[in-house]
Coordinates of C-alpha atoms and ligand atoms in Angstrom, one line a residue:
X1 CA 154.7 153.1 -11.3
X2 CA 156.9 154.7 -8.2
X3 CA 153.6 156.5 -7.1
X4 CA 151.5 153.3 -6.1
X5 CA 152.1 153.1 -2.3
X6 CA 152.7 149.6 -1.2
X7 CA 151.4 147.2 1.0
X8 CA 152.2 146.0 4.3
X9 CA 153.5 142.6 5.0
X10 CA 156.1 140.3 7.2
X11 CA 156.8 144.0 8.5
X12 CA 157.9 145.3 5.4
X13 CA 156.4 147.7 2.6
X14 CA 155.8 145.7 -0.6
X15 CA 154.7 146.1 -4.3
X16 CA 152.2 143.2 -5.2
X17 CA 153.5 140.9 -7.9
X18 CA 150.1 141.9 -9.6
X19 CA 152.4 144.7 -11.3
X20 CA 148.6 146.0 -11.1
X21 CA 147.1 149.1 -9.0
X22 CA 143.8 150.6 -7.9
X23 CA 142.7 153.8 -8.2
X24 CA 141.6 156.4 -5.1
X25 CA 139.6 158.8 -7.0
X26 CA 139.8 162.4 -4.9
X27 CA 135.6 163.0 -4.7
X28 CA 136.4 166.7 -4.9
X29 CA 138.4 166.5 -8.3
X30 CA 136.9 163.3 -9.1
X31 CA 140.5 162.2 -10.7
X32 CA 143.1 159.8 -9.4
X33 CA 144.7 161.0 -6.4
X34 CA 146.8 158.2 -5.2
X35 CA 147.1 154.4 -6.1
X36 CA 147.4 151.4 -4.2
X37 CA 148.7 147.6 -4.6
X38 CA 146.3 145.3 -5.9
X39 CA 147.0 142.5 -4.0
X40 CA 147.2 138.9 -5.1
X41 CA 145.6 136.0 -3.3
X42 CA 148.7 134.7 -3.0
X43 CA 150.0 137.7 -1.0
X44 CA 147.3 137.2 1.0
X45 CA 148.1 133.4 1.8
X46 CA 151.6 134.9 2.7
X47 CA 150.1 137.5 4.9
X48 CA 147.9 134.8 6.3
X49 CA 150.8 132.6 7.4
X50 CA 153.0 135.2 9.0
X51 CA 150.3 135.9 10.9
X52 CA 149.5 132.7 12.7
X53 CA 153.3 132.5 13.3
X54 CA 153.4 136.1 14.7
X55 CA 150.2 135.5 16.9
X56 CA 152.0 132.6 18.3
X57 CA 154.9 134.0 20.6
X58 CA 152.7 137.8 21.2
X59 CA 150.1 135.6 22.9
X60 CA 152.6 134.6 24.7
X61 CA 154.4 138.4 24.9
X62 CA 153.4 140.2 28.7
X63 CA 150.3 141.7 28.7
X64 CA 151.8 144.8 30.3
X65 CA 154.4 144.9 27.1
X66 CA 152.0 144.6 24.4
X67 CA 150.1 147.4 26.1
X68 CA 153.1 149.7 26.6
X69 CA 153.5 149.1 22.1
X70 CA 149.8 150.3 22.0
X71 CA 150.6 153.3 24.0
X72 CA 153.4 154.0 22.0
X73 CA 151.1 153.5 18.9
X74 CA 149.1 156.0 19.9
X75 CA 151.1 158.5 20.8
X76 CA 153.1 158.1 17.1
X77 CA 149.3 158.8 15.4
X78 CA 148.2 161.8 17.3
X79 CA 151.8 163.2 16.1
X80 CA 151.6 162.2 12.3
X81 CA 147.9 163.4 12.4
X82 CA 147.9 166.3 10.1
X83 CA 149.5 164.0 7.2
X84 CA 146.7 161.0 7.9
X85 CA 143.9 163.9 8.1
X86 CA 145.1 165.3 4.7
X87 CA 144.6 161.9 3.0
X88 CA 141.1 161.9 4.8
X89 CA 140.5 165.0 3.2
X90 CA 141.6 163.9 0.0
X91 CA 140.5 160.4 -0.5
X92 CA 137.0 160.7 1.2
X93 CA 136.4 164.3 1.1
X94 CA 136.1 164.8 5.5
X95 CA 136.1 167.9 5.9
X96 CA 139.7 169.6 7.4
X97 CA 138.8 170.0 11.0
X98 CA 136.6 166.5 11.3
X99 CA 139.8 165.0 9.7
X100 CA 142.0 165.9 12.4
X101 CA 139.2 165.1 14.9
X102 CA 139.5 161.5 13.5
X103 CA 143.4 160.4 14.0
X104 CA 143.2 162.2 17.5
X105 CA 140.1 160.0 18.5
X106 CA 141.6 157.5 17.3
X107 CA 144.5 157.4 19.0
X108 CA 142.8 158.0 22.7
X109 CA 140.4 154.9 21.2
X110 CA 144.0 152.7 21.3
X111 CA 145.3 154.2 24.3
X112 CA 142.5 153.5 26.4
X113 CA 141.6 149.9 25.0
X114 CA 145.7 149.2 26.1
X115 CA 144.5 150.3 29.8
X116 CA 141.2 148.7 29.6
X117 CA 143.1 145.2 28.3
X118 CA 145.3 145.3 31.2
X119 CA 141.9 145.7 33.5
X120 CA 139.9 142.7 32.0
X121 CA 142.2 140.5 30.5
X122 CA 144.3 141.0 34.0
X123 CA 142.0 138.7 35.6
X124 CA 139.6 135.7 35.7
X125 CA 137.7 134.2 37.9
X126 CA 137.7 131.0 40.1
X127 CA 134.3 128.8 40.8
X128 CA 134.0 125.6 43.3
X129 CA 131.8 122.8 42.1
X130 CA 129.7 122.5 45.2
X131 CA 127.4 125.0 43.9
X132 CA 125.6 122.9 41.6
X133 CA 123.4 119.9 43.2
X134 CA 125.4 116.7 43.7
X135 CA 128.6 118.1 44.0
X136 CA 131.2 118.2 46.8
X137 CA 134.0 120.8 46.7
X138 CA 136.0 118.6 45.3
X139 CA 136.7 121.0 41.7
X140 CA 138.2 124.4 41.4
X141 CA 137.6 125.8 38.2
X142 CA 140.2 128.6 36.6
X143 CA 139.0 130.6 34.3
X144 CA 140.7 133.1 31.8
X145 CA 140.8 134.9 28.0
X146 CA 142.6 133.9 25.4
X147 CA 143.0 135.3 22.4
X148 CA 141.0 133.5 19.3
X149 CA 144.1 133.9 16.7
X150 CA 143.8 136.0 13.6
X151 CA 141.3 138.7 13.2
X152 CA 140.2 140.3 10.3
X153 CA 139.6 143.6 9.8
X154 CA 137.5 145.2 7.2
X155 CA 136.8 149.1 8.4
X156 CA 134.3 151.3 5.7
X157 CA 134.8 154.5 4.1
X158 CA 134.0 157.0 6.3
X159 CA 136.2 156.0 9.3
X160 CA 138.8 154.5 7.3
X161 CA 141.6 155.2 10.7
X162 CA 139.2 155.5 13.6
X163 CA 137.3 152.5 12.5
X164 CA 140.6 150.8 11.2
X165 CA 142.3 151.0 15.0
X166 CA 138.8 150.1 16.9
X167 CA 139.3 146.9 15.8
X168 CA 143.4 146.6 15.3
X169 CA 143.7 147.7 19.4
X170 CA 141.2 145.1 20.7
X171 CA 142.2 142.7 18.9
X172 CA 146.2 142.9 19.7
X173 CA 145.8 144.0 23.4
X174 CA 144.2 140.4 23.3
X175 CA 146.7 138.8 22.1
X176 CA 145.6 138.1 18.4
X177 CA 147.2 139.3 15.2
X178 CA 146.1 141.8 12.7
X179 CA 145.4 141.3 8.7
X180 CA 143.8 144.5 7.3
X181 CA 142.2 145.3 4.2
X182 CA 141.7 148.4 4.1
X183 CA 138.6 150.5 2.0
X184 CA 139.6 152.0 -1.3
X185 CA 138.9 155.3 -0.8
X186 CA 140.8 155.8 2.9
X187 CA 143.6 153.2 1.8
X188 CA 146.1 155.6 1.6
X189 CA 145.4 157.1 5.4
X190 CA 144.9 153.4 6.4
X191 CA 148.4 152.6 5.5
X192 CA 149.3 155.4 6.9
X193 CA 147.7 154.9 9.9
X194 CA 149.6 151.3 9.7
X195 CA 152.4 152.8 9.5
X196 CA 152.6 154.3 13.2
X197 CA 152.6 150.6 14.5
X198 CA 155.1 149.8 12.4
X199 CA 157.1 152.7 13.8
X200 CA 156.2 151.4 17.5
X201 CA 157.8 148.3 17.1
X202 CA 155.3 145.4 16.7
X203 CA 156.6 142.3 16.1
X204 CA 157.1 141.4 12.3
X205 CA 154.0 139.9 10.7
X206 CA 151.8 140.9 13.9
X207 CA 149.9 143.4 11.7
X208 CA 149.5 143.4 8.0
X209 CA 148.0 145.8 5.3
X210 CA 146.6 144.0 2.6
X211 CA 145.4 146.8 -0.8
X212 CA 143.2 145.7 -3.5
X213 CA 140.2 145.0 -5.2
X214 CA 137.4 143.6 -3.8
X215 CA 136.6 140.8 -6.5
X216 CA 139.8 139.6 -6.3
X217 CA 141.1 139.2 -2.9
X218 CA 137.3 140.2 -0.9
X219 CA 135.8 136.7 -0.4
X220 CA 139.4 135.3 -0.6
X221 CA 140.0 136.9 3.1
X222 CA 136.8 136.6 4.3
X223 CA 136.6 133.2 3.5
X224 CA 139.6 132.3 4.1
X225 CA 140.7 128.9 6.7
X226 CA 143.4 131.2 8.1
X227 CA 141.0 133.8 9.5
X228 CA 139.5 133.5 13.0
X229 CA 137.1 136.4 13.4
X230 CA 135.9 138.8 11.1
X231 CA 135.3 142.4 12.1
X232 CA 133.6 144.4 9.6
X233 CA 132.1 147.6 9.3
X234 CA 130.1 148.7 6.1
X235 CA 127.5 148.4 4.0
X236 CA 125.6 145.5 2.0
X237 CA 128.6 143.7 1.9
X238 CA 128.1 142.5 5.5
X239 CA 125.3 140.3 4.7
X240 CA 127.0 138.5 1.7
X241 CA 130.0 138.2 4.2
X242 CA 128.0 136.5 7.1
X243 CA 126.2 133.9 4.8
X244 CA 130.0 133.0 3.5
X245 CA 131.7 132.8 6.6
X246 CA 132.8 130.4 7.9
X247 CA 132.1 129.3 12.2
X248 CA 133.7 132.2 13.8
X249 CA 132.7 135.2 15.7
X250 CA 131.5 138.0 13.7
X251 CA 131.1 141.3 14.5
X252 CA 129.0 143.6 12.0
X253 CA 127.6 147.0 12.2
X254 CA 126.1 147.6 8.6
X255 CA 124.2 151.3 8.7
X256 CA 121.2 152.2 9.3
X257 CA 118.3 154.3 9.3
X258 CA 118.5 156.6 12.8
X259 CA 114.7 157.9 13.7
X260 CA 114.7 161.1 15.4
X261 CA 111.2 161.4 16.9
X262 CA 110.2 164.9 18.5
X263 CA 106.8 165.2 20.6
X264 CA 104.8 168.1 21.7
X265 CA 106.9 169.1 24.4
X266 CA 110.4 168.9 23.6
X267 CA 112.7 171.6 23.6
X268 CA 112.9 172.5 19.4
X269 CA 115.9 174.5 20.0
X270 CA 117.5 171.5 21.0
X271 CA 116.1 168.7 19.0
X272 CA 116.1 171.3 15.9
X273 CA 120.2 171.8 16.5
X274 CA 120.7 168.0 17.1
X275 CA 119.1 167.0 13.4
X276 CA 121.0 169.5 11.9
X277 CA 124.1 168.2 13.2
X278 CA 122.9 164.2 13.1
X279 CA 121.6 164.5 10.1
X280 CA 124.0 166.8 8.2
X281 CA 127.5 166.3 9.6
X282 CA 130.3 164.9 7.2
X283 CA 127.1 165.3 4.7
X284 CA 125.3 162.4 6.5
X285 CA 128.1 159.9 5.7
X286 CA 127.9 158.3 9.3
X287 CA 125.7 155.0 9.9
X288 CA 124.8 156.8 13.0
X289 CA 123.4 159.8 11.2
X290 CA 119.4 160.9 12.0
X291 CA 118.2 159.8 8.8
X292 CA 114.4 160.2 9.5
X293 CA 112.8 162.9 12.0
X294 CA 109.6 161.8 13.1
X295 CA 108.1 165.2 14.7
X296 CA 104.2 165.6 15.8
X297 CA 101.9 167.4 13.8
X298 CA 101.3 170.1 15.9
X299 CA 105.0 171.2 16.4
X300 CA 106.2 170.5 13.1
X301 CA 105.6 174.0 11.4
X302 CA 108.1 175.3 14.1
X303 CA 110.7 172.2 13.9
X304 CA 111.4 172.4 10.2
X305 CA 111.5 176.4 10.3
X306 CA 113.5 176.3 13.1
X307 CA 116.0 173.6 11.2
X308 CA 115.4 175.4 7.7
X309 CA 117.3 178.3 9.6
X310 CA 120.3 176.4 10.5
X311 CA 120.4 174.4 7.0
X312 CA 120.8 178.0 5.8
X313 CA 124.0 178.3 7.7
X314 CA 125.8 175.4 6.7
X315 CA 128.4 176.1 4.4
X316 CA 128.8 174.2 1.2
X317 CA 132.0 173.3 -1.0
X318 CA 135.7 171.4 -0.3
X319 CA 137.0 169.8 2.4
X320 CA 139.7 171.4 2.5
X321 CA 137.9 175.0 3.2
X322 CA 136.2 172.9 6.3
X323 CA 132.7 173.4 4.9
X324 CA 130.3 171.6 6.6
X325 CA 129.2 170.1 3.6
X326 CA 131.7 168.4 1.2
X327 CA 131.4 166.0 -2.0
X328 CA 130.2 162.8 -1.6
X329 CA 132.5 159.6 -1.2
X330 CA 131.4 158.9 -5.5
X331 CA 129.5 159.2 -8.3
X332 CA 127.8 156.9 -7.8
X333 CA 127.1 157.4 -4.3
X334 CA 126.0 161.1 -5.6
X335 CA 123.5 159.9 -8.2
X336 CA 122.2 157.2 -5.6
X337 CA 121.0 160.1 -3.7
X338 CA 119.8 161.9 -6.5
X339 CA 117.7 159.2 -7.5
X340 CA 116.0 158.9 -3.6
X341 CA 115.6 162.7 -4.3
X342 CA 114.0 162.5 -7.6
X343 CA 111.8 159.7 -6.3
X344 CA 110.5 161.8 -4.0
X345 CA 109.8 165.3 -6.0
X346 CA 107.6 162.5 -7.8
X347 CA 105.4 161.8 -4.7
X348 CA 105.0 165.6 -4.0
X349 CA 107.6 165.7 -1.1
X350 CA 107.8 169.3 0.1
X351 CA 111.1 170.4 -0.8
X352 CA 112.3 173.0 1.7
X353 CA 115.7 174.0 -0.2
X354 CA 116.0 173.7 -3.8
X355 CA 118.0 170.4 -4.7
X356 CA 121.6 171.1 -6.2
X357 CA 124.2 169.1 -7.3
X358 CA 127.7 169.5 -8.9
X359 CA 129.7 166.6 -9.4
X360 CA 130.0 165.0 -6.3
X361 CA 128.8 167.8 -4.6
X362 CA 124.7 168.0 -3.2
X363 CA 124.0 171.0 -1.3
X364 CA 122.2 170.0 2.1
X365 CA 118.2 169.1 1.8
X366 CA 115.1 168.6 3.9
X367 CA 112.1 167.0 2.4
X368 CA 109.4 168.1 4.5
X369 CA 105.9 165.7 4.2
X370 CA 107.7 162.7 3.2
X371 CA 105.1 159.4 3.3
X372 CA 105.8 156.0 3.6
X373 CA 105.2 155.3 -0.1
X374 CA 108.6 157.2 -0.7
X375 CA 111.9 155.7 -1.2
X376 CA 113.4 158.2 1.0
X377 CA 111.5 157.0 3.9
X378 CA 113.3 153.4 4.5
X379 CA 116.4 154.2 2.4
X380 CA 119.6 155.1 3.9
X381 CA 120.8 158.0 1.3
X382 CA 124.0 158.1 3.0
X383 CA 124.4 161.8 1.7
X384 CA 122.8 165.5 2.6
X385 CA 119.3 164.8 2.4
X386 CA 117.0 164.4 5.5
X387 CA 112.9 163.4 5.4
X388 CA 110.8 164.5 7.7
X389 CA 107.2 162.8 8.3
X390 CA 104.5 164.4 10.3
X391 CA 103.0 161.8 12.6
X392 CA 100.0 162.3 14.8
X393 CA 100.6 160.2 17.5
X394 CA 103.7 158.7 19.3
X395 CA 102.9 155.3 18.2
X396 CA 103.2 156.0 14.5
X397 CA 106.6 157.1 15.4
X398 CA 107.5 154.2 17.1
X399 CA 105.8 152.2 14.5
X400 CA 107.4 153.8 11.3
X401 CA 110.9 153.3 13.3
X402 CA 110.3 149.6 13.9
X403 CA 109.2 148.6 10.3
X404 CA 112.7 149.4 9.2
X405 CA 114.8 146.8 8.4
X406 CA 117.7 148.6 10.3
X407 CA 117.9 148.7 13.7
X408 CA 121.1 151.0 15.0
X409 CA 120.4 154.2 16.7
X410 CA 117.3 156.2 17.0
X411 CA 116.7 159.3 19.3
X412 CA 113.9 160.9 21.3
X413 CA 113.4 164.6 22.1
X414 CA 110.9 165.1 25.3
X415 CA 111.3 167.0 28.4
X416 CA 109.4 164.0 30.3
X417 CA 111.7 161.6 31.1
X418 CA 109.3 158.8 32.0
X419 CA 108.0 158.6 28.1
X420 CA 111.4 158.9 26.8
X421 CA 112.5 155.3 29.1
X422 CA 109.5 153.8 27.3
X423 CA 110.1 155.5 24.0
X424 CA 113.1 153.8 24.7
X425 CA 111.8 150.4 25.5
X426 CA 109.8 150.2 22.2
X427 CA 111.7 151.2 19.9
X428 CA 114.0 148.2 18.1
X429 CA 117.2 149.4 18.0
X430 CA 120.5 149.2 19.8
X431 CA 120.9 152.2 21.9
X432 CA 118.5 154.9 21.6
X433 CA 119.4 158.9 23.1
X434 CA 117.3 160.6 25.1
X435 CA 117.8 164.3 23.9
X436 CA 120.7 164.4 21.9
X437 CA 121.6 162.9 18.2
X438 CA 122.6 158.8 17.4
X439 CA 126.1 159.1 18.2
X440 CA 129.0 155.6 18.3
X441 CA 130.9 157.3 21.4
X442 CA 132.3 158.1 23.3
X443 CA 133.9 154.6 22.2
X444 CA 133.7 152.9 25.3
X445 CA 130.1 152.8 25.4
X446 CA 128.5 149.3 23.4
X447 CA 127.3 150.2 19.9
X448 CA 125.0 147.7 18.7
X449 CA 122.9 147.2 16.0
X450 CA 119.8 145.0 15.3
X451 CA 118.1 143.1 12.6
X452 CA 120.1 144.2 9.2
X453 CA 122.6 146.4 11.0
X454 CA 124.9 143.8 12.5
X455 CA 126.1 141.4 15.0
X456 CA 127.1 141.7 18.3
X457 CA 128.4 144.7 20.4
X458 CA 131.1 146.8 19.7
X459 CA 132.6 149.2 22.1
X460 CA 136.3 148.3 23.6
X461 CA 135.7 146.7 26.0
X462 CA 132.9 144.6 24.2
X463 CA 135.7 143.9 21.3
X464 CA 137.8 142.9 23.6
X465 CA 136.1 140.3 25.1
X466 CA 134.3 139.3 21.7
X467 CA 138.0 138.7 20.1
X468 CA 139.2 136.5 22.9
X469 CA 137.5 133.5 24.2
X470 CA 137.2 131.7 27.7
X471 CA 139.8 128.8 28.6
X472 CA 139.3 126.7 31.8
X473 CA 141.3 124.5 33.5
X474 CA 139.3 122.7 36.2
X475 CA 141.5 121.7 39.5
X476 CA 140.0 118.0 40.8
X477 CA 141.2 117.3 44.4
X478 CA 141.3 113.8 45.8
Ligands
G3H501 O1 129.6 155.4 10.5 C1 129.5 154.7 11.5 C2 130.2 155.1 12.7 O2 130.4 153.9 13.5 C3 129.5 156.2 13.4 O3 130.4 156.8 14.3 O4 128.7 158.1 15.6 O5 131.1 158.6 15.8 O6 129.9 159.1 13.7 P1 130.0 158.2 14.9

């Protein structure tokens, strides 16, 4: 088995002892495209232990040097980023261009959390005690971020490198160490990805790259004594992960279901562009993307023409063409979304393009009169198919996008900017865009979710100061 790329550990490539592999399945061909370790959980105890020991002396390692090997990281990924982007395209079917778009995000995301470390972890602060009643200044208090030890990364399908380093760069500009387990599908760009560190020159077992399957080695990391903080980014999974965890800091974002309401007076040029491109980009793969539009009755004739015209225009087929629309991560991904579509034609949704699938492949769709009683109106389909539900009022838009379990994104098209703040204000979720589609970045902004879409902030400079945590040393004078 030469083919099965190996893992990453003690700074070396390995093959597990499993003598076992799993499958990446290539969601255009649907046939094996490359194979990875599966791991053992004893190959993750190893990778466990090297990195407590590795975390040990870079804690210790300048704060300027580590960020001058993050820098260097970077600049390694934007060069090796039309290999990574052709295993995107392969193992998760991104389109071409959106593929490239990734690694070079991704390594701006590492360059500028190495600058941004050096800015907050460069300083503390200092208090005096005679600020609180009773007290004479008689204590100076010291105050500074350390790092909490080894973090844990588990990134999701559809960002497998940009969502990969947005928790590897935090968390080593902090001075923590790195275990990665990487999605299946996205491994092989994840090792990849792994790779350019290596070539920078971190330390040996600073960063490892653990390959499997989920029942085996899954609750092994996440539960494992070894592991400090968990950052995760996915699906369901998140939920089982949190209620297993042990007490450490968590940081979850878990998908979503992204309102996009329009009122009477927005500009439907705009908001009909920004749905199209929300809702239909990498084939509405993103937790981010509009996944309900919530337009008022008496401009929703002209919205869904106007978005019907540029659903039209979307090209359809592989990612390797750079059509806008591309197979879906699986099968069974594709026939999740088939059943959320078949659920509706039940319930007399109005379908505004004909539904069409083959393989993994589902041509782009907008159900127009969706109602609540539909599965497609709460469900994330996490493919090419949008609802739209007529409302008569802005509270049943507000309403409809606070009965969701998910609280990410949501968005607001309005020309009066007074209604859109308080739009804002009501609706449940953790950022909300005036005018323009749910978006994460750019990546120094916090992304948030609420209620079943996660916990805590992301962002880099909010993962940088959620993977550290504050040490004082309090000064008492005579
Ligand atoms: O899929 C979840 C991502 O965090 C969304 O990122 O808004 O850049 O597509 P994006």
């Amino acid at each position: 088995e030469g083919d099965v790329f190996k893992y990453y550990s003690e700074g070396e490539w390995k093959k597990s002892a499993s003598g076992k592999s799993v499958a990446i399945i290539n969601p255009t061909t649907r046939k094996t495209q490359y194979k990875v370790q599966a791991c053992t959980q004893e190959e993750v105890n190893k990778v466990m232990e090297v990195a407590k020991a590795a975390q040990k002396s870079w804690s210790k390692t300048p704060l300027w040097k580590r960020a001058e090997l993050l820098h260097k990281a970077a600049a390694i990924l934007k060069e090796h980023k039309a290999p990574i982007a052709e295993c995107l395209v392969k193992e998760i079917a991104k389109p071409a261009k959106d593929a490239v778009t990734e690694v070079v995000r991704s390594g701006d995301l590492v360059s500028y959390t190495a600058e941004e470390g050096v800015r907050i972890l460069g300083e503390g602060k200092f208090l005096v005690s005679d600020s609180f009643p009773g007290n004479e200044r008689t204590k100076y208090c010291l105050t500074s971020k350390i790092p909490l030890g080894v973090i844990l990364a588990i990134p999701p399908f559809n960002y497998p490198v940009n969502l990969a380093v947005s928790k590897i760069a935090p968390a080593l500009i902090a001075g923590n160490s790195l275990v990665l387990k990487p999605p299946t599908q996205g491994a092989v760009a994840c090792l990849h990805m792994v790779h350019c560190f290596h070539l920078a020159g971190f330390p040996k077992g600073l960063i490892s790259c653990v390959t499997g399957k989920g029942s085996e080695i899954g609750d092994f990391l996440t539960m494992h004594p070894g592991v400090h903080c968990i950052s995760f980014t996915g699906g369901d999974t998140g939920v089982a992960i949190s209620k297993k965890a042990g007490m450490i800091p968590l940081q979850m974002e878990l998908g979503g279901k992204d309102a996009c309401i329009v009122l009477e007076d927005a500009d439907l040029d705009l908001a009909a562009g920004s749905i199209v491109k929300g809702g239909f980009s990498y084939s509405g793969q993103r937790c981010t993307a509009v996944k309900v539009v919530l337009v008022m009755e008496s401009v929703a004739d002209t919205l869904v023409e106007k978005v019907n015209a540029k659903v039209a225009k979307l090209t359809v087929g592989p990612p390797e063409d750079d059509c806008d629309i591309t197979p879906v991560v699986s099968e069974s991904s594709a026939n999740f979304i088939e059943g959320l579509v078949m659920d509706a034609k039940q319930k007399n949704a109005t379908f505004c393009q004909q539904y069409k699938r083959e393989g993994n492949l589902i041509w782009p769709l907008l159900l127009d009169n969706v109602r609540p009683d539909m599965r497609i109106a709460w469900e994330e389909p996490f493919g090419p198919v949008l609802p739209v539900i007529r409302i008569n009022s802005v509270e049943e838009g507000i309403h409809h996008c606070n009965a969701s379990n998910f609280g990410l994104q949501g968005c607001v098209f309005t020309k009066d900017i007074n209604k859109a703040i308080l739009i804002s204000d009501a609706m449940e979720t953790g950022t909300v865009q005036i005018n323009s589609a749910p978006a994460r970045g750019p990546d120094h902004f916090p992304f948030q979710g609420i209620k079943d879409s996660g916990i805590g902030s992301q962002g880099i400079t909010n993962s940088i100061n959620m993977m550290t945590k504050v040490k004082t040393t309090v000064i008492n004078l005579p």
